[in-house]
Coordinates of C-alpha atoms in Angstrom, one line a residue:
M1 CA 20.1 42.6 12.0
S2 CA 22.2 42.0 15.1
E3 CA 22.0 38.9 17.2
L4 CA 21.4 38.4 21.0
A5 CA 22.6 35.5 23.1
P6 CA 19.8 33.2 24.4
D7 CA 20.5 34.2 28.0
A8 CA 20.1 37.9 27.1
V9 CA 16.8 37.1 25.4
R10 CA 15.4 35.5 28.6
T11 CA 16.7 38.4 30.7
M12 CA 14.8 40.9 28.6
V13 CA 11.7 38.9 28.2
E14 CA 10.9 37.4 31.6
P15 CA 10.1 40.8 33.3
I16 CA 7.3 41.4 30.9
S17 CA 4.6 39.9 33.1
R18 CA 1.6 42.1 32.6
P19 CA 1.2 43.1 29.0
E20 CA -2.5 43.8 29.3
S21 CA -1.7 47.5 30.0
R22 CA -0.1 47.6 26.5
G23 CA -3.0 46.0 24.7
C24 CA -2.6 42.2 25.5
P25 CA -5.4 40.7 27.7
A26 CA -4.1 39.3 31.0
E27 CA -5.9 36.0 30.6
Q28 CA -3.8 35.2 27.5
L29 CA -0.5 35.6 29.3
A30 CA -0.7 32.1 30.9
A31 CA -0.5 30.5 27.5
Y32 CA 2.4 32.6 26.3
S33 CA 5.9 31.3 26.0
Y34 CA 8.8 33.7 26.5
T35 CA 8.9 34.1 22.7
D36 CA 5.3 35.4 22.7
R37 CA 6.1 37.7 25.6
A38 CA 9.0 39.0 23.6
S39 CA 6.6 39.9 20.8
C40 CA 4.7 42.0 23.2
L41 CA 7.7 44.4 23.1
L42 CA 6.6 45.1 19.6
E43 CA 3.1 45.8 20.9
I44 CA 4.6 48.3 23.4
F45 CA 6.5 50.2 20.8
T46 CA 4.3 49.6 17.7
P47 CA 0.7 48.9 18.6
G48 CA -0.9 46.3 16.3
H49 CA 2.3 44.4 15.6
G50 CA 2.6 42.4 18.8
I51 CA 1.1 39.0 19.6
C52 CA -2.3 40.6 20.1
G53 CA -2.0 42.7 17.0
T54 CA -3.2 42.0 13.5
G55 CA 0.4 42.2 12.1
Y56 CA 1.8 39.5 14.3
N57 CA 0.7 36.5 12.4
R58 CA 2.2 37.8 9.2
R59 CA 5.5 38.6 11.0
K60 CA 5.5 35.2 12.7
E61 CA 5.0 33.4 9.4
D62 CA 8.1 35.2 8.0
V63 CA 10.1 34.1 11.1
V64 CA 9.1 30.5 10.7
T65 CA 9.9 30.5 7.0
E66 CA 13.3 31.9 7.8
H67 CA 13.9 29.3 10.5
N68 CA 12.9 26.4 8.2
Q69 CA 15.5 27.6 5.7
A70 CA 18.2 28.0 8.4
T71 CA 20.7 25.3 9.5
V72 CA 18.7 24.4 12.6
T73 CA 16.7 21.9 10.4
P74 CA 18.6 21.5 7.2
E75 CA 16.8 18.4 6.2
A76 CA 13.3 19.7 6.6
P77 CA 11.2 18.7 3.6
E78 CA 10.4 21.3 1.1
Q79 CA 6.8 22.4 1.5
G80 CA 6.3 22.5 -2.2
E81 CA 6.9 18.8 -2.5
R82 CA 3.6 16.8 -2.7
L83 CA 2.5 13.3 -3.6
H84 CA 1.0 13.1 -7.0
R85 CA -2.7 12.4 -7.4
G86 CA -2.2 9.6 -10.0
L87 CA -4.9 7.1 -8.9
S88 CA -8.0 7.2 -10.9
N89 CA -11.5 6.0 -10.0
R90 CA -11.0 2.5 -11.4
H91 CA -7.8 2.2 -9.5
I92 CA -9.5 3.2 -6.2
Q93 CA -12.4 0.9 -6.8
L94 CA -10.2 -2.2 -7.4
I95 CA -7.8 -1.2 -4.6
A96 CA -10.8 -1.3 -2.3
I97 CA -11.9 -4.7 -3.6
G98 CA -8.3 -6.1 -3.5
G99 CA -7.8 -4.8 0.0
A100 CA -11.0 -6.6 1.2
I101 CA -10.0 -9.9 -0.5
G102 CA -6.9 -11.3 1.1
T103 CA -5.0 -14.5 0.6
G104 CA -6.8 -15.7 3.8
L105 CA -10.0 -16.2 1.8
F106 CA -8.4 -18.6 -0.6
M107 CA -6.2 -20.5 1.8
G108 CA -7.4 -19.8 5.3
S109 CA -11.2 -20.3 4.8
G110 CA -10.9 -24.0 5.1
R111 CA -9.6 -23.7 8.7
A112 CA -12.3 -21.2 9.5
I113 CA -15.0 -23.5 8.2
S114 CA -13.6 -26.5 10.2
M115 CA -13.8 -24.4 13.4
A116 CA -17.2 -22.6 13.0
G117 CA -19.0 -24.8 10.5
P118 CA -21.7 -22.9 8.4
S119 CA -21.8 -20.1 11.1
V120 CA -18.5 -18.9 9.5
I121 CA -20.8 -17.0 7.1
F122 CA -22.1 -14.9 10.0
V123 CA -18.5 -14.4 11.3
Y124 CA -17.5 -12.7 8.0
M125 CA -20.8 -10.8 7.8
L126 CA -20.4 -9.5 11.3
I127 CA -16.8 -8.4 10.9
G128 CA -17.5 -7.0 7.5
A129 CA -20.3 -4.9 8.9
V130 CA -18.0 -3.4 11.5
I131 CA -15.2 -2.8 8.9
F132 CA -17.8 -0.9 6.8
L133 CA -18.4 1.4 9.8
V134 CA -14.7 2.0 10.2
L135 CA -14.3 2.9 6.5
R136 CA -17.3 5.3 6.7
A137 CA -15.8 7.0 9.7
M138 CA -12.4 7.2 8.0
G139 CA -14.0 8.5 4.8
E140 CA -15.9 11.3 6.6
I141 CA -12.8 12.5 8.4
L142 CA -10.6 12.3 5.3
L143 CA -13.1 14.3 3.2
S144 CA -13.6 16.9 5.9
N145 CA -10.0 18.1 5.3
L146 CA -8.3 17.1 2.0
R147 CA -4.9 18.0 3.5
Y148 CA -5.0 14.7 5.4
K149 CA -2.8 12.2 3.6
S150 CA -3.9 9.1 5.6
F151 CA -5.6 8.1 8.8
S152 CA -2.3 8.5 10.6
D153 CA -2.4 12.2 9.8
F154 CA -5.9 12.8 11.2
T155 CA -5.1 10.7 14.3
T156 CA -2.2 13.0 15.0
E157 CA -4.3 16.1 14.8
L158 CA -7.5 14.8 16.5
V159 CA -6.2 12.4 19.2
G160 CA -2.7 13.7 19.6
P161 CA 0.9 13.4 18.4
M162 CA 1.6 10.4 20.6
A163 CA -1.4 8.5 19.2
G164 CA -0.4 9.4 15.6
F165 CA 3.2 8.2 16.3
F166 CA 2.0 4.9 17.8
L167 CA -0.5 4.3 15.0
G168 CA 1.8 5.2 12.2
W169 CA 4.7 3.0 13.3
S170 CA 2.3 0.1 14.2
Y171 CA 0.6 0.2 10.8
W172 CA 4.0 0.3 9.2
F173 CA 5.2 -2.7 11.2
M174 CA 1.9 -4.6 10.5
W175 CA 2.5 -4.3 6.7
V176 CA 6.2 -5.2 7.0
V177 CA 5.5 -8.5 8.7
T178 CA 2.6 -9.2 6.4
A179 CA 4.6 -8.4 3.2
V180 CA 7.5 -10.6 4.5
A181 CA 5.0 -13.5 5.0
D182 CA 3.6 -12.9 1.5
I183 CA 7.1 -13.1 -0.1
I184 CA 7.8 -16.4 1.6
A185 CA 4.3 -17.7 0.6
I186 CA 5.0 -16.8 -3.0
V187 CA 8.3 -18.8 -2.9
G188 CA 6.4 -21.8 -1.4
Y189 CA 3.7 -21.6 -4.1
L190 CA 6.2 -21.4 -6.9
H191 CA 7.9 -24.5 -5.6
M192 CA 4.8 -26.5 -6.7
W193 CA 5.9 -25.8 -10.3
W194 CA 9.7 -25.5 -9.8
P195 CA 10.6 -27.6 -6.7
D196 CA 14.4 -27.2 -7.3
L197 CA 14.4 -23.4 -7.7
Q198 CA 16.6 -21.7 -5.2
A199 CA 14.4 -19.8 -2.7
W200 CA 16.3 -16.5 -3.0
I201 CA 15.7 -16.1 -6.7
P202 CA 11.9 -15.7 -6.8
A203 CA 12.1 -13.6 -3.5
L204 CA 14.6 -11.2 -4.9
T205 CA 12.8 -11.1 -8.2
V206 CA 9.4 -10.2 -6.8
I207 CA 10.9 -7.5 -4.5
G208 CA 12.9 -6.0 -7.3
V209 CA 10.0 -5.9 -9.8
L210 CA 7.6 -4.4 -7.3
L211 CA 10.1 -1.8 -6.2
T212 CA 10.9 -0.8 -9.7
L213 CA 7.3 -0.5 -10.7
N214 CA 6.4 1.6 -7.6
L215 CA 9.4 3.9 -8.1
V216 CA 8.2 5.0 -11.6
S217 CA 4.8 6.4 -10.5
V218 CA 1.9 5.8 -8.1
K219 CA -0.2 5.0 -11.2
N220 CA 1.9 1.8 -11.6
F221 CA 0.8 0.7 -8.1
G222 CA -2.8 1.4 -9.1
E223 CA -2.4 -0.6 -12.4
I224 CA -0.8 -3.6 -10.6
E225 CA -3.6 -3.7 -8.0
F226 CA -6.2 -3.3 -10.7
W227 CA -5.2 -6.4 -12.6
F228 CA -4.4 -8.5 -9.5
S229 CA -7.8 -7.6 -8.1
M230 CA -9.4 -8.6 -11.4
I231 CA -7.8 -12.0 -11.1
K232 CA -9.2 -12.5 -7.6
I233 CA -12.6 -11.4 -8.8
V234 CA -12.6 -13.7 -11.8
A235 CA -11.6 -16.7 -9.5
I236 CA -14.4 -16.0 -7.0
V237 CA -17.0 -15.4 -9.6
A238 CA -16.0 -18.6 -11.4
L239 CA -16.3 -20.6 -8.2
I240 CA -19.8 -19.2 -7.5
I241 CA -20.9 -20.0 -11.1
V242 CA -19.4 -23.5 -11.1
G243 CA -20.7 -24.2 -7.6
G244 CA -24.2 -22.8 -8.5
G245 CA -24.3 -25.2 -11.4
M246 CA -23.3 -28.2 -9.2
I247 CA -26.1 -27.3 -6.7
A248 CA -28.7 -26.9 -9.5
V249 CA -28.0 -30.4 -10.9
G250 CA -27.7 -32.0 -7.5
F251 CA -24.1 -33.0 -8.0
T252 CA -22.9 -36.0 -6.0
S253 CA -19.3 -36.3 -4.9
P254 CA -17.3 -39.5 -4.8
S255 CA -17.8 -39.6 -1.0
G256 CA -21.6 -39.7 -1.6
A257 CA -22.3 -36.2 -0.4
Q258 CA -24.9 -34.4 -2.6
A259 CA -24.7 -30.7 -3.4
S260 CA -27.7 -29.0 -1.8
V261 CA -28.7 -25.8 0.0
A262 CA -29.7 -28.0 2.9
N263 CA -26.0 -28.7 3.6
L264 CA -26.0 -25.4 5.4
W265 CA -28.0 -26.7 8.3
N266 CA -28.6 -30.5 8.0
D267 CA -25.4 -31.5 9.9
G268 CA -25.6 -30.1 13.4
G269 CA -27.3 -26.9 12.3
M270 CA -25.7 -23.5 11.5
F271 CA -23.7 -23.6 14.8
P272 CA -22.5 -27.2 15.0
N273 CA -19.5 -26.3 17.2
H274 CA -21.6 -23.9 19.3
F275 CA -20.6 -20.4 20.2
I276 CA -17.0 -21.5 21.0
G277 CA -16.5 -22.6 17.4
F278 CA -18.1 -19.5 16.1
L279 CA -15.6 -17.4 18.1
G280 CA -12.7 -19.5 17.0
A281 CA -13.0 -18.2 13.4
F282 CA -12.6 -14.6 14.4
Q283 CA -8.8 -14.4 14.1
I284 CA -8.8 -15.9 10.6
A285 CA -11.6 -13.5 9.5
V286 CA -9.9 -10.5 10.9
F287 CA -6.7 -11.4 9.1
A288 CA -8.6 -11.9 5.9
F289 CA -10.1 -8.4 6.1
M290 CA -6.7 -6.8 6.9
G291 CA -6.1 -4.2 4.1
S292 CA -9.7 -3.0 3.8
E293 CA -8.5 0.3 5.3
L294 CA -5.8 0.6 2.6
V295 CA -8.0 2.9 0.6
G296 CA -7.4 5.4 3.4
T297 CA -3.7 5.6 2.7
T298 CA -4.4 6.6 -0.9
A299 CA -6.2 9.8 -0.1
A300 CA -3.3 12.1 -1.0
E301 CA -2.8 10.4 -4.4
T302 CA -6.4 10.1 -5.5
Q303 CA -7.9 12.1 -8.3
D304 CA -11.2 13.7 -7.2
P305 CA -11.3 12.0 -3.8
E306 CA -14.7 13.5 -2.9
K307 CA -16.2 11.3 -5.6
T308 CA -14.0 8.2 -5.7
L309 CA -13.6 7.5 -2.0
P310 CA -17.3 7.5 -1.1
K311 CA -18.0 5.3 -4.1
A312 CA -15.4 2.8 -3.2
I313 CA -16.4 2.7 0.5
N314 CA -20.1 2.4 -0.1
A315 CA -19.5 -0.6 -2.4
V316 CA -17.9 -2.6 0.5
P317 CA -21.1 -4.3 1.8
V318 CA -22.0 -5.6 -1.6
R319 CA -18.5 -6.9 -2.2
I320 CA -18.4 -8.6 1.2
M321 CA -21.8 -10.3 0.5
V322 CA -20.6 -11.5 -2.9
F323 CA -16.9 -12.3 -2.5
Y324 CA -17.0 -13.6 1.1
V325 CA -20.5 -14.7 2.0
G326 CA -21.4 -15.8 -1.5
A327 CA -18.3 -17.8 -2.1
L328 CA -18.3 -19.5 1.3
A329 CA -22.0 -20.3 1.1
V330 CA -21.5 -22.0 -2.3
I331 CA -18.6 -24.0 -0.9
L332 CA -20.7 -25.1 2.1
M333 CA -23.7 -26.1 -0.1
V334 CA -21.5 -28.2 -2.5
T335 CA -19.4 -29.8 0.3
P336 CA -20.7 -30.5 3.8
W337 CA -18.7 -28.6 6.3
R338 CA -17.2 -31.7 8.0
L339 CA -15.7 -32.8 4.7
V340 CA -13.8 -29.4 4.2
S341 CA -10.1 -29.9 5.0
P342 CA -8.6 -27.2 7.2
D343 CA -5.2 -27.7 5.6
K344 CA -6.3 -27.3 2.0
S345 CA -7.9 -24.6 0.0
P346 CA -11.7 -25.2 -0.4
F347 CA -11.5 -23.5 -3.7
V348 CA -9.1 -26.2 -5.0
A349 CA -11.3 -28.9 -3.6
M350 CA -14.5 -27.6 -5.2
F351 CA -12.9 -27.1 -8.7
T352 CA -11.4 -30.6 -8.4
L353 CA -14.9 -32.1 -7.6
A354 CA -16.2 -30.3 -10.7
G355 CA -13.7 -32.3 -12.8
L356 CA -11.3 -29.5 -13.5
G357 CA -8.0 -31.4 -13.5
I358 CA -6.0 -28.2 -13.6
A359 CA -7.8 -26.7 -10.6
A360 CA -4.7 -27.0 -8.4
H361 CA -2.6 -25.1 -10.9
I362 CA -5.3 -22.4 -11.4
I363 CA -5.7 -21.8 -7.7
N364 CA -2.0 -21.8 -7.3
F365 CA -1.7 -19.0 -9.8
V366 CA -4.6 -17.1 -8.1
V367 CA -2.9 -17.4 -4.7
I368 CA 0.4 -16.3 -6.1
T369 CA -1.2 -13.2 -7.6
S370 CA -3.1 -12.6 -4.3
A371 CA 0.1 -12.9 -2.3
T372 CA 1.9 -10.6 -4.8
S373 CA -0.9 -8.1 -4.5
S374 CA -0.6 -8.1 -0.7
A375 CA 3.1 -7.7 -0.9
N376 CA 2.6 -4.8 -3.4
S377 CA 0.1 -3.2 -1.0
G378 CA 2.7 -3.7 1.8
I379 CA 5.4 -1.8 -0.2
F380 CA 2.9 1.0 -1.0
S381 CA 1.4 1.4 2.5
T382 CA 4.7 1.1 4.4
S383 CA 6.4 3.7 2.2
R384 CA 3.5 6.2 2.5
M385 CA 3.3 5.7 6.2
A386 CA 7.0 6.2 6.6
F387 CA 6.7 9.3 4.4
G388 CA 3.9 10.7 6.5
L389 CA 5.9 10.0 9.7
A390 CA 8.9 11.8 8.3
R391 CA 6.8 14.8 7.5
E392 CA 5.5 14.8 11.1
R393 CA 9.2 14.5 12.2
S394 CA 8.4 11.1 13.7
A395 CA 10.9 9.4 11.4
P396 CA 14.2 10.3 9.8
Q397 CA 13.8 13.3 7.5
F398 CA 15.3 11.6 4.5
L399 CA 12.2 9.4 4.3
G400 CA 10.1 12.5 3.5
K401 CA 11.9 13.2 0.2
I402 CA 9.9 12.9 -3.0
S403 CA 11.2 12.1 -6.4
K404 CA 10.5 14.1 -9.5
N405 CA 7.8 11.4 -10.3
G406 CA 5.9 12.4 -7.1
V407 CA 6.7 9.2 -5.1
P408 CA 8.4 8.8 -1.8
R409 CA 11.6 7.3 -3.2
N410 CA 13.6 6.8 0.0
A411 CA 10.6 5.4 1.9
L412 CA 10.1 2.9 -1.0
F413 CA 13.8 1.8 -0.7
L414 CA 13.4 1.3 3.0
S415 CA 10.3 -0.9 2.4
A416 CA 12.3 -3.0 -0.1
V417 CA 15.2 -3.4 2.3
M418 CA 12.8 -4.6 5.1
L419 CA 11.3 -7.2 2.7
L420 CA 14.8 -8.6 2.1
S421 CA 14.6 -10.1 5.5
S422 CA 12.2 -12.7 4.0
I423 CA 15.3 -14.2 2.2
V424 CA 17.0 -14.7 5.6
L425 CA 13.8 -16.3 7.0
L426 CA 13.6 -18.7 4.0
Y427 CA 16.8 -20.3 5.2
A428 CA 16.0 -20.2 8.9
G429 CA 14.8 -23.8 9.3
D430 CA 11.7 -25.8 9.9
S431 CA 10.4 -23.6 12.8
I432 CA 9.6 -20.9 10.4
S433 CA 5.9 -21.9 10.0
R434 CA 5.3 -21.4 13.7
A435 CA 7.1 -18.1 13.7
F436 CA 4.9 -16.9 10.8
N437 CA 1.7 -18.0 12.6
L438 CA 2.9 -15.7 15.4
V439 CA 3.7 -12.7 13.2
T440 CA 0.4 -13.0 11.3
T441 CA -1.4 -13.0 14.7
V442 CA 0.6 -9.9 15.6
A443 CA -0.4 -8.3 12.3
A444 CA -4.1 -9.1 13.1
V445 CA -3.8 -7.5 16.5
L446 CA -2.1 -4.4 15.0
V447 CA -4.8 -3.9 12.5
I448 CA -7.4 -4.0 15.2
F449 CA -5.4 -1.3 16.9
A450 CA -5.4 0.7 13.7
W451 CA -9.2 0.3 13.3
T452 CA -9.7 1.3 16.9
M453 CA -7.7 4.5 16.5
I454 CA -9.7 5.4 13.5
M455 CA -12.9 5.2 15.5
V456 CA -11.4 7.1 18.5
S457 CA -10.3 9.8 16.0
Y458 CA -13.9 10.0 14.8
L459 CA -15.2 10.6 18.3
M460 CA -12.6 13.4 18.8
Y461 CA -13.5 14.8 15.3
R462 CA -17.1 15.1 16.4
K463 CA -16.1 16.8 19.6
K464 CA -13.5 19.2 18.1
F465 CA -15.0 20.0 14.7
P466 CA -18.8 19.9 14.9
S467 CA -19.0 22.4 12.0
R468 CA -17.1 20.0 9.7
H469 CA -19.5 17.2 10.6
A470 CA -22.5 19.5 10.0
K471 CA -21.2 20.3 6.5
S472 CA -20.2 16.7 5.6
K473 CA -22.0 15.0 2.8
F474 CA -20.5 11.6 3.6
R475 CA -21.4 10.9 7.3
L476 CA -20.9 7.7 9.4
P477 CA -24.3 6.1 9.7
G478 CA -25.3 6.1 13.3
G479 CA -22.7 8.6 14.2
R480 CA -21.2 8.4 17.7
F481 CA -23.3 5.3 18.5
S482 CA -21.8 3.4 15.6
A483 CA -18.3 4.4 16.7
W484 CA -18.8 3.2 20.3
L485 CA -20.4 0.0 19.0
A486 CA -17.3 -0.7 16.8
L487 CA -15.0 0.0 19.7
A488 CA -16.9 -2.4 21.9
F489 CA -16.7 -5.1 19.2
F490 CA -12.9 -4.6 18.9
A491 CA -12.5 -5.0 22.7
F492 CA -14.6 -8.2 22.5
T493 CA -12.5 -9.5 19.6
I494 CA -9.3 -8.9 21.6
G495 CA -10.9 -11.0 24.4
V496 CA -11.7 -13.7 21.9
L497 CA -8.0 -13.8 20.9
T498 CA -7.0 -14.7 24.4
M499 CA -8.9 -18.0 24.1
N500 CA -6.4 -19.6 21.7
E501 CA -2.8 -20.4 22.6
E502 CA -1.3 -19.2 19.3
T503 CA -3.3 -15.9 19.2
L504 CA -2.5 -15.4 22.9
M505 CA 1.2 -15.5 22.1
G506 CA 0.7 -12.8 19.6
L507 CA -1.2 -10.6 22.1
M508 CA 1.6 -11.1 24.6
A509 CA 4.1 -9.7 22.1
M510 CA 2.2 -6.4 21.9
P511 CA 3.4 -4.9 25.2
V512 CA 7.0 -5.4 23.9
W513 CA 6.2 -3.6 20.7
F514 CA 4.5 -0.7 22.5
A515 CA 7.4 -0.4 24.9
I516 CA 9.7 0.0 22.0
L517 CA 7.4 2.7 20.6
G518 CA 7.3 4.3 24.0
I519 CA 11.1 4.6 24.0
G520 CA 11.0 6.0 20.5
W521 CA 8.5 8.6 21.6
V522 CA 10.7 9.8 24.4
F523 CA 13.6 10.4 22.0
K524 CA 11.2 12.1 19.6
R525 CA 9.9 14.4 22.3
R526 CA 13.5 15.3 23.3
A527 CA 14.4 16.1 19.7
D528 CA 11.2 18.2 19.3
A529 CA 12.1 20.1 22.5
R530 CA 15.5 21.0 21.2
R531 CA 14.0 22.1 17.9
E532 CA 11.4 24.2 19.7
E533 CA 14.0 25.8 21.8
A534 CA 16.0 26.7 18.7
I535 CA 12.9 28.2 17.1
S536 CA 11.9 30.1 20.3
T537 CA 15.3 31.6 20.8
R538 CA 15.6 32.7 17.2
T539 CA 12.1 34.2 17.1
A540 CA 12.7 36.0 20.4
Q541 CA 16.0 37.4 19.1
I542 CA 14.2 38.9 16.0
A543 CA 11.3 40.3 18.1
I544 CA 13.6 42.0 20.6
V545 CA 16.0 43.4 18.0
E546 CA 13.1 44.7 15.9
A547 CA 11.6 46.4 19.0
S548 CA 15.0 47.8 20.0
E549 CA 15.5 49.3 16.5
I550 CA 12.1 50.9 16.5
F551 CA 12.7 52.3 20.0
S552 CA 16.0 53.7 19.0
A553 CA 14.5 55.3 15.9
R554 CA 12.0 57.1 18.1

C-alpha cells in the first residue's frame, strides 16, 4: 500500500465537512478528528465500512494493532503479558491483616496514649470504621471490572487520566519513603543485639533478600506476608491473654497501680486531655492504618478475587476490634494511662510487668518482623504501581515489562534501587530522626490523598456505571452517603494535622510534591499528543489509500 505525506492527508480530509449525506449523522461530526473524517471516505465509496458503518470498528482494530507493532512505539508492552494470579485466599487474608497492623501499633501507640488517654480507643475505632468504608468502596469497584489491576487503574478510568497519574505516583512515593524508614528502623532494632554491626550490612542484606524473593514469584510475597502477619497476630494475642490474666488476678505493679477495668475512666475520665488530646492522636492512628488498602493492589494477582477480596475486606472490622481496640484496652486496664511512656513500646512495658525478662527481646523481634513486613509491602506495592503507570504510559515503558515468572522485574529493581537511599540516610547524621518524622507525616498525608481518590472514584463509578452497581453483589454500605461521609472525615483530618507543628511541616511539603507531578503531567501530555498525532496520521493514510484504491477499481 502506498504512503501519503501528513500534509496531503490533511488536504484531502478537511474538506469533508458534511458526511451526513453519505450516511454519517451531522451531530457526530463535531466529535470527529480528521482521522475519523478520513474514514468517511470509505463510507462514501463503500457504504458500511466508514466510521458510521459496522465494518469500521474491525478495520480500526487492525490499524491500531499494526501501529502498536510499528516503530512509533517500539517499547509498547506486549498485550499478552499479564501479572500471574499467584495469591491464594490465605495469602489475601493475612495480607489484609498485616496491612492493617503496622509498626505504629507496637511502637507508636505509647505516644498516642499519652496524648489522648483512654479516648485513644475511640480514635482507632473511628478511623478504622472509615477505612472499612474505603475498602468496601474499593472492593465494589474492583469486582465490577476484573480488568482493573489496582485502585490507580479505576481512578484513571473513572475520574480521569490526570487523577490516575497523580494518585499512582503519590502512592508510589508514599511507599518509597515508608519503606526507607522501615529499613533504617530495622537497622536500629538490630543494633540492640549487635551494637557494633556496620549499618550498611543489615540494610543491604534486607533489601537483597526481599528483592530476590519477590523476583521469583508473587507467591513468595504472599508467603512472606503470611508468616510475618502470623508473628504480629501471635504477639497481640499473647498480650491480650497475659493482660487479661493480670486483670483477672488484680495484678499490682511496683508503682502501686492495680490492674483493673476501672483504669479506663478513673483518672480524668475517658477524655482526660479533652477534645484537643483526642485529636492529637489522629496522625499516629492514620499512619498505623496505612497499608490497609494494600489488598487493593493485589487484585490482578489474586486467585478467585470475587471470593477472596470480599472475605478479606469484610473481616476488617473484627480485626480492628481485636488487634487495635482489644490490645490497647488491655494495656490501659493493666497500666493507668499516665504511667504509659510515650517513648517506649507499651507492649514491652506490659510484658516486663508480667515478669517476662526477655520481653524486650521478644518485642524487638516482633518489631523487626513488622518493619520487614512493611518494607516488603513497600517493594511489592511500588513495583506494581510503577508497572501500572508504565502500562498507562505514565512512566517509562521498560517498567511495564514482565518476567517469565509473571512479576514486573524492572519495576522491582527500581524499588530496590530507591530503598538503597536508606544506606545514605543512615550516615547522614543526628538530624535524621527529625527528617524521618517529616517523611512519615508526608506518607500519612499521601495515604489520606489515596483514600480520598478511592472515594471520589466511587462517586464517579455510581454516576457513570449505574448498571454495574445494580449488578454488584458486594456494595458499599450506605452508598453515596457513606462516600461523602468519608470525604468529610478526611477533610476534617487534614484540618487536624494543621494543629501540630511537625504535621504542619509535612502538609506544607505537599504543594511541592504536587507541583513536581504537575510538571510531569505536562511532559506526559506532550508525549501523548505526539503519539496520537502519529497514530492519527497513519490511520488517515491507510483510510485514504484504501478509499482511493476502491475508487480506482470502480
